[in-house]
mmCIF file of C-alpha atoms in Angstrom:
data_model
loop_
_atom_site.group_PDB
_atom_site.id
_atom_site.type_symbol
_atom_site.label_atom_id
_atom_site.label_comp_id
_atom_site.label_asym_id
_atom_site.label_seq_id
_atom_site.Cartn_x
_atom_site.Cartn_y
_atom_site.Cartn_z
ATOM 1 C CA UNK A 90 8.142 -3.345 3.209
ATOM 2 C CA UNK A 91 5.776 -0.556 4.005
ATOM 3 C CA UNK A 92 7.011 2.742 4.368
ATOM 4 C CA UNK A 93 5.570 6.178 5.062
ATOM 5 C CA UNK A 94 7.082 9.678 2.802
ATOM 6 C CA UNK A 95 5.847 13.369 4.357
ATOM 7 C CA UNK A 96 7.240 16.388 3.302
ATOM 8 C CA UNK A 97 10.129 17.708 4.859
ATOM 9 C CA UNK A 98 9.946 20.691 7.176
ATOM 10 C CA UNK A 99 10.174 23.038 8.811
ATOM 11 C CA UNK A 100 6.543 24.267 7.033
ATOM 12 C CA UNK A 101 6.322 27.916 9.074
ATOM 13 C CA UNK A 102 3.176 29.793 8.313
ATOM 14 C CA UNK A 103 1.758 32.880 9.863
ATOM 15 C CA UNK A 104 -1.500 32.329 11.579
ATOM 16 C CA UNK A 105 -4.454 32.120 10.084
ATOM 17 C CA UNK A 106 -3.099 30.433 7.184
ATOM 18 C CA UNK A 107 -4.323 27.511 5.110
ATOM 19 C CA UNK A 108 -1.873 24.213 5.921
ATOM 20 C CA UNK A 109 -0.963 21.386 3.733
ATOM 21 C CA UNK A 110 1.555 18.956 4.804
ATOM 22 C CA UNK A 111 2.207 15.998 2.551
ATOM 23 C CA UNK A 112 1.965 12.201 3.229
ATOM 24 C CA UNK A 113 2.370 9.298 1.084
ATOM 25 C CA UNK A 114 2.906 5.752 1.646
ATOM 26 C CA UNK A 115 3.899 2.424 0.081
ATOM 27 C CA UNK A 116 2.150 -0.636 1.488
ATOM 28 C CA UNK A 117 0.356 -4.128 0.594
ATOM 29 C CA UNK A 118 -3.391 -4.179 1.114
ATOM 30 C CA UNK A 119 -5.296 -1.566 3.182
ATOM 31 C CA UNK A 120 -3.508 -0.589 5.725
ATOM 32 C CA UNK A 121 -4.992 2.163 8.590
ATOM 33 C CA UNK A 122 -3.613 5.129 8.324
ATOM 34 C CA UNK A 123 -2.846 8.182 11.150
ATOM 35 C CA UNK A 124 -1.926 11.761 12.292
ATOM 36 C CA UNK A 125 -0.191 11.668 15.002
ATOM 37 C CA UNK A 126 1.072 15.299 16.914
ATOM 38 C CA UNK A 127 3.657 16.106 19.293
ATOM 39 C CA UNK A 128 4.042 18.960 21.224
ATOM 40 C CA UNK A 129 7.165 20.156 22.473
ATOM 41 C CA UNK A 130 8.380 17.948 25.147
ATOM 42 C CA UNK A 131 5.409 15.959 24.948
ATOM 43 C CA UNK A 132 4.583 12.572 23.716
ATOM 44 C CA UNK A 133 2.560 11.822 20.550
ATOM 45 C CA UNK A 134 -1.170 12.052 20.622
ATOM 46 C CA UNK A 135 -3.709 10.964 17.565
ATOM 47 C CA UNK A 136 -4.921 13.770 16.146
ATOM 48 C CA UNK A 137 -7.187 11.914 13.533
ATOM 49 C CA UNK A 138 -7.331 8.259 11.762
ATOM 50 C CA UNK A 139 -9.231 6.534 8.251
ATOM 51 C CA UNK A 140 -9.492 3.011 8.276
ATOM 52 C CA UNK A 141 -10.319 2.793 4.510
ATOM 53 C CA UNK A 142 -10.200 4.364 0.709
ATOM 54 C CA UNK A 143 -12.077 7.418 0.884
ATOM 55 C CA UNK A 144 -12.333 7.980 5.031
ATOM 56 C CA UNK A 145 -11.411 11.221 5.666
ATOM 57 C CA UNK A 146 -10.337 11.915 9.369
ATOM 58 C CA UNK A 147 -11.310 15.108 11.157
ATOM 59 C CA UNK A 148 -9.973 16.425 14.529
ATOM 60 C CA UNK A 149 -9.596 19.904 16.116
ATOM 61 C CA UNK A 150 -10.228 21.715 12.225
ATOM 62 C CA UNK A 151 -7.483 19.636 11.158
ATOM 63 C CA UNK A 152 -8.530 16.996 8.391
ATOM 64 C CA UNK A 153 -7.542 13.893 6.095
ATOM 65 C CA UNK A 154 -8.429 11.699 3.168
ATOM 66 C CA UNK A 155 -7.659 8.064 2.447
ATOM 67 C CA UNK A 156 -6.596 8.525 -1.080
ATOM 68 C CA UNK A 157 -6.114 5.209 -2.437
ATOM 69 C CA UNK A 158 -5.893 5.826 -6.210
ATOM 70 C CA UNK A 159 -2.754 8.140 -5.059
ATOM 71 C CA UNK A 160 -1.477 6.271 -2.148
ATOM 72 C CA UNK A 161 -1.896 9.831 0.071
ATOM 73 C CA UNK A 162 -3.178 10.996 3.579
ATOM 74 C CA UNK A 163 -2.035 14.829 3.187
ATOM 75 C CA UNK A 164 -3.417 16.728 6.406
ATOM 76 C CA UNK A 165 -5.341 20.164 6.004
ATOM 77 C CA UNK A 166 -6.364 23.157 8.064
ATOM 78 C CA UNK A 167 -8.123 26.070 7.507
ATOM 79 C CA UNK A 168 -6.254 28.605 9.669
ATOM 80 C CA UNK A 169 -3.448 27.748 11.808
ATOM 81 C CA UNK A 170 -2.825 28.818 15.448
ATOM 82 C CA UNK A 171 0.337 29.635 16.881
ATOM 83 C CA UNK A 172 -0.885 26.596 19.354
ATOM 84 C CA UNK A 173 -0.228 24.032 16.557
ATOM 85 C CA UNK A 174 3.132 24.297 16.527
ATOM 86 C CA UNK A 175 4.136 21.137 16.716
ATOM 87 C CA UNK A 176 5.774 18.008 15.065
ATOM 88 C CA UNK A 177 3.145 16.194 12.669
ATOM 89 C CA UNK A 178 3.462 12.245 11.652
ATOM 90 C CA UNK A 179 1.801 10.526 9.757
ATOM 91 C CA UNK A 180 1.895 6.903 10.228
ATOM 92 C CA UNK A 181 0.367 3.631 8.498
ATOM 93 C CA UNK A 182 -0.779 0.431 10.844
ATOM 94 C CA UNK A 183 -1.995 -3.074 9.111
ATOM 95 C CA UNK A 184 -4.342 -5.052 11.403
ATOM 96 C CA UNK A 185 -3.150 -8.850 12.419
ATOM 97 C CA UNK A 186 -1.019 -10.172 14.827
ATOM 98 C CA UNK A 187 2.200 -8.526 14.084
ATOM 99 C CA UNK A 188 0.464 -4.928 13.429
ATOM 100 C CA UNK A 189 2.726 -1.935 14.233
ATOM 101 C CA UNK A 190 3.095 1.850 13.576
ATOM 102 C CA UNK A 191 5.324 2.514 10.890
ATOM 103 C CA UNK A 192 6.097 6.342 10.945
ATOM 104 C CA UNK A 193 7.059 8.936 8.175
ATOM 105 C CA UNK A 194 9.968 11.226 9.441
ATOM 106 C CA UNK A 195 7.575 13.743 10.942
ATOM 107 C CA UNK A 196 7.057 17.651 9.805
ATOM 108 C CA UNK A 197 8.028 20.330 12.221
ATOM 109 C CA UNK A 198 5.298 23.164 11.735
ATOM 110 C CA UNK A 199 6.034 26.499 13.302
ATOM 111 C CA UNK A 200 2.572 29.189 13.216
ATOM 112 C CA UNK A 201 3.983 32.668 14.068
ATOM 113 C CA UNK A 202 2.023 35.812 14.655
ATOM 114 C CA UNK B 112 -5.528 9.776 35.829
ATOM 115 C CA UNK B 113 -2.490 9.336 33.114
ATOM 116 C CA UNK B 114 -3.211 6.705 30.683
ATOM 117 C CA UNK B 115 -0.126 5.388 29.567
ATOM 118 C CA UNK B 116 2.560 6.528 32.275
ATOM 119 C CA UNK B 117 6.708 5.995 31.838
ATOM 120 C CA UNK B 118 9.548 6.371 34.645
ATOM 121 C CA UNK B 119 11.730 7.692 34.500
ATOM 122 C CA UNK B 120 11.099 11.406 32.317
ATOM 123 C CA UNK B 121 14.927 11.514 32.035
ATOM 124 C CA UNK B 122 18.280 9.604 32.524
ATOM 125 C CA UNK B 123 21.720 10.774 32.065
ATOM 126 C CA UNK B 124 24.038 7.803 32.698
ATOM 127 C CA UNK B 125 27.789 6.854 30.864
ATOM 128 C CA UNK B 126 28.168 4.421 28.844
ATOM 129 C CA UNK B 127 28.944 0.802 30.000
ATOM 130 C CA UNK B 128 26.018 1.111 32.328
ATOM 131 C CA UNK B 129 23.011 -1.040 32.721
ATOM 132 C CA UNK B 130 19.415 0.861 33.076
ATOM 133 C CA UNK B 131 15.953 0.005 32.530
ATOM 134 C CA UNK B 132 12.880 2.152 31.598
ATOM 135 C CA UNK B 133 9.344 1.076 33.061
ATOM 136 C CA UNK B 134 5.808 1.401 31.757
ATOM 137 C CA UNK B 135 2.720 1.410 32.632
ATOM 138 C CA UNK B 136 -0.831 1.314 31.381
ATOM 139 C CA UNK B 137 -4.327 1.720 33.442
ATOM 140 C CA UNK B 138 -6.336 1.637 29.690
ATOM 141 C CA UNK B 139 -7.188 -2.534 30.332
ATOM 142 C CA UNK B 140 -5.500 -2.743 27.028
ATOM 143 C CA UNK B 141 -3.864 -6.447 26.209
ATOM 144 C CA UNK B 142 -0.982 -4.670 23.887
ATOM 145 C CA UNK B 143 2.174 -2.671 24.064
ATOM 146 C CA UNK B 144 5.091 -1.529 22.507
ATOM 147 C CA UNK B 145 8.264 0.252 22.669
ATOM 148 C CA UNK B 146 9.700 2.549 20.225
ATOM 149 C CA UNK B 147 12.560 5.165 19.733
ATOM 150 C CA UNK B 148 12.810 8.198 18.444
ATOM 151 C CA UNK B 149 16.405 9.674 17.355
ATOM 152 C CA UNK B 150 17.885 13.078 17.643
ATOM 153 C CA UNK B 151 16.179 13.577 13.775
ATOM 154 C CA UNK B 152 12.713 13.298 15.530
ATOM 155 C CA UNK B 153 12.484 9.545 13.398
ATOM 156 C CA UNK B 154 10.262 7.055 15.192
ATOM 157 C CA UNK B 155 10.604 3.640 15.107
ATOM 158 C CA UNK B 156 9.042 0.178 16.718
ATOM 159 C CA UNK B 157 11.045 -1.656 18.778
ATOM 160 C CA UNK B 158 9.082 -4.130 20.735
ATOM 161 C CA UNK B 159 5.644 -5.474 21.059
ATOM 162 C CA UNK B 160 4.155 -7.868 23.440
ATOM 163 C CA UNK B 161 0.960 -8.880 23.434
ATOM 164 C CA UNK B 162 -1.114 -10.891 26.561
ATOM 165 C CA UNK B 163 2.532 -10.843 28.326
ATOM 166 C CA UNK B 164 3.928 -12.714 25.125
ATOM 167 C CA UNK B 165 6.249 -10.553 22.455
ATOM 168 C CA UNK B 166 5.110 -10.483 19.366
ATOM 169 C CA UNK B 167 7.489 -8.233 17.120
ATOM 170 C CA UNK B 168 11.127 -7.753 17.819
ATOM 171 C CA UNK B 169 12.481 -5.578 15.144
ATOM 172 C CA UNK B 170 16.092 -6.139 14.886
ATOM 173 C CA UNK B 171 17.131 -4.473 17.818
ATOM 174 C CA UNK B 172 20.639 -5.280 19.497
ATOM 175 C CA UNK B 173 20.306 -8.052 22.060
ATOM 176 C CA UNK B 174 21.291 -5.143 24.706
ATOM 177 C CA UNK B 175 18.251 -4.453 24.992
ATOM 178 C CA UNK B 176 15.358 -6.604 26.896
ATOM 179 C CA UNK B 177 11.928 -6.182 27.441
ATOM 180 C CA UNK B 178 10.008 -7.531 29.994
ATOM 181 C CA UNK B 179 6.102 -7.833 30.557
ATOM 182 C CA UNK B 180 5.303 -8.862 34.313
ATOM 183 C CA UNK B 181 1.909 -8.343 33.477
ATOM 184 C CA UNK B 182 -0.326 -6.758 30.640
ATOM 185 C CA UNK B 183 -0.126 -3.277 32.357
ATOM 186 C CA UNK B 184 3.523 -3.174 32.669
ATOM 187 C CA UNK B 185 6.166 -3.608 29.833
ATOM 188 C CA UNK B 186 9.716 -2.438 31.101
ATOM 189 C CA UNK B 187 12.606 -1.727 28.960
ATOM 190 C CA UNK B 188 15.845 -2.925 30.281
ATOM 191 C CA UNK B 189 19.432 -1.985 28.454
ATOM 192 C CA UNK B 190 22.628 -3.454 29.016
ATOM 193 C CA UNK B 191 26.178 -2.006 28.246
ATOM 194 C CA UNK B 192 24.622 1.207 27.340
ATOM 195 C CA UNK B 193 26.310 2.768 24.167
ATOM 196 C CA UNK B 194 26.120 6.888 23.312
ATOM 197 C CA UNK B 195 24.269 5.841 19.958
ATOM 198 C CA UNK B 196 21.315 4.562 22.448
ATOM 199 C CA UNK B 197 20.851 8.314 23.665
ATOM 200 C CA UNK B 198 17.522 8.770 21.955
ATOM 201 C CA UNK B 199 13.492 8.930 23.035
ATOM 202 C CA UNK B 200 12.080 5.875 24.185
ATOM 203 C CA UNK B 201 8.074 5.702 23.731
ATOM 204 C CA UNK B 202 5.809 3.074 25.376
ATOM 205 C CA UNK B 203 2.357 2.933 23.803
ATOM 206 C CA UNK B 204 -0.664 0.363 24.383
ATOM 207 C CA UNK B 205 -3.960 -0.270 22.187
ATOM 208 C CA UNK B 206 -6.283 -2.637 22.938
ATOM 209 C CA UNK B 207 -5.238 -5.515 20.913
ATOM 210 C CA UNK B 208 -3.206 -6.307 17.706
ATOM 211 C CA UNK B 209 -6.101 -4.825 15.094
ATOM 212 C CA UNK B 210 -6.365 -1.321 13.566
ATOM 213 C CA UNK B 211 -7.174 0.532 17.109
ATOM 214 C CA UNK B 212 -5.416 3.273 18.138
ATOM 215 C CA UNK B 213 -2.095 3.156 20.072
ATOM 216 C CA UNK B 214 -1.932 5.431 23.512
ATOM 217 C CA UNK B 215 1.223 7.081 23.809
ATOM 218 C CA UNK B 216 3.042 7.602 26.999
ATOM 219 C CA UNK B 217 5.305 11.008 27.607
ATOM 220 C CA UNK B 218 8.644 9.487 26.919
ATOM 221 C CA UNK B 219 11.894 8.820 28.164
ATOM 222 C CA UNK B 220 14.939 10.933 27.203
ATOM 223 C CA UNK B 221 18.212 9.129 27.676
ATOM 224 C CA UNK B 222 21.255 10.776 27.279
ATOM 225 C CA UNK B 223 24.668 8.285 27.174
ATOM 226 C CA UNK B 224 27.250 10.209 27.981
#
């Protein structure tokens, strides 16, 4: 079945620093793929989406390819803010009739001054 | 106006109990879901109905019911509530079953004591 691998956290950075969190994902066909963020005590909100090989995503200086060759959708910023601490997931959705969200574990990120 | 909107935020109740969890969506979207996320922050689909009908029921105890009075509203009801079902429970909506994006609502935590 499809699953979804992201590194596991807690990634804590200082601000200002570059960010790389890992995702990688097993599934049949060409599935959608997502960043999704939660704040604490919040629910999730999309942060960015590719819909096919190549796509990259781009939301709020955060950013993602569709890596097909490697099976990957790592996320990327610049410079961190101590306002994207947060818990990142990356997630895979096939279109059809039965299409769901299948989530990686999340990564906890904690930016610090 | 919120988009995706769950009562209640919180519920303590002990086990044995019966309790249900309603959602709501003002997006005109045909499609929900349910999903729960564990004390390890892991996410996982529960329900989906689509149009009022359900479409995916992933192997979740018969405890649990949803129920879909109409395409805004999918409620969660639980039966003989056990601690393991302390956990978050997510409603989301997209507009239909394709590759769109799912809406996230703010959660319910519910604590089995």
């Amino acid at each position: 079945g499809d699953s979804v691998t992201q590194m596991e956290g807690p990634v804590t950075l200082s601000e200002e620093a570059f960010l790389t969190i890992n995702c990688t994902y097993t599934a049949t066909g060409y599935p959608s793929l997502f960043w999704y963020v939660q704040y604490p005590g919040e629910g999730l909100q999309l942060l960015l989406k590719a819909t096919k090989a190549d796509d990259k995503g781009s939301n709020k200086g955060f950013e993602a390819t569709y890596r097909k060759e490697t099976t990957s959708f790592h996320l990327e910023k610049g410079s961190v803010q101590v306002s994207d601490s947060a818990v990142y997931f990356c997630a895979l959705r096939h279109t059809g009739t039965a299409s769901k969200l299948t989530f990686g574990t999340g990564t906890r990120l904690q930016v610090t001054l | 106006d919120t988009a995706v909107s769950q009562t209640p935020k919180y519920l303590v109740t002990q086990m044995g109990n019966d309790k249900s969890i309603k959602c709501e969506q003002n997006l005109g979207h045909d499609t929900m879901y349910w999903y729960k996320q564990d004390s390890k922050k892991f996410l996982k689909i529960m329900f989906s109905y689509n149009n009022k009908e359900l479409i995916i029921n992933e192997t979740v105890p018969n405890r649990f019911s949803p129920k879909s009075p109409d395409k805004a509203h999918l409620n969660l009801h639980i039966n003989s509530l056990e601690l393991g079902d302390s956990a978050v429970y997510f409603c989301a909506s997209s507009q239909d079953t394709g590759g769109g994006t799912q809406y996230f609502g703010p959660g319910t935590r519910l604590l089995v004591l």
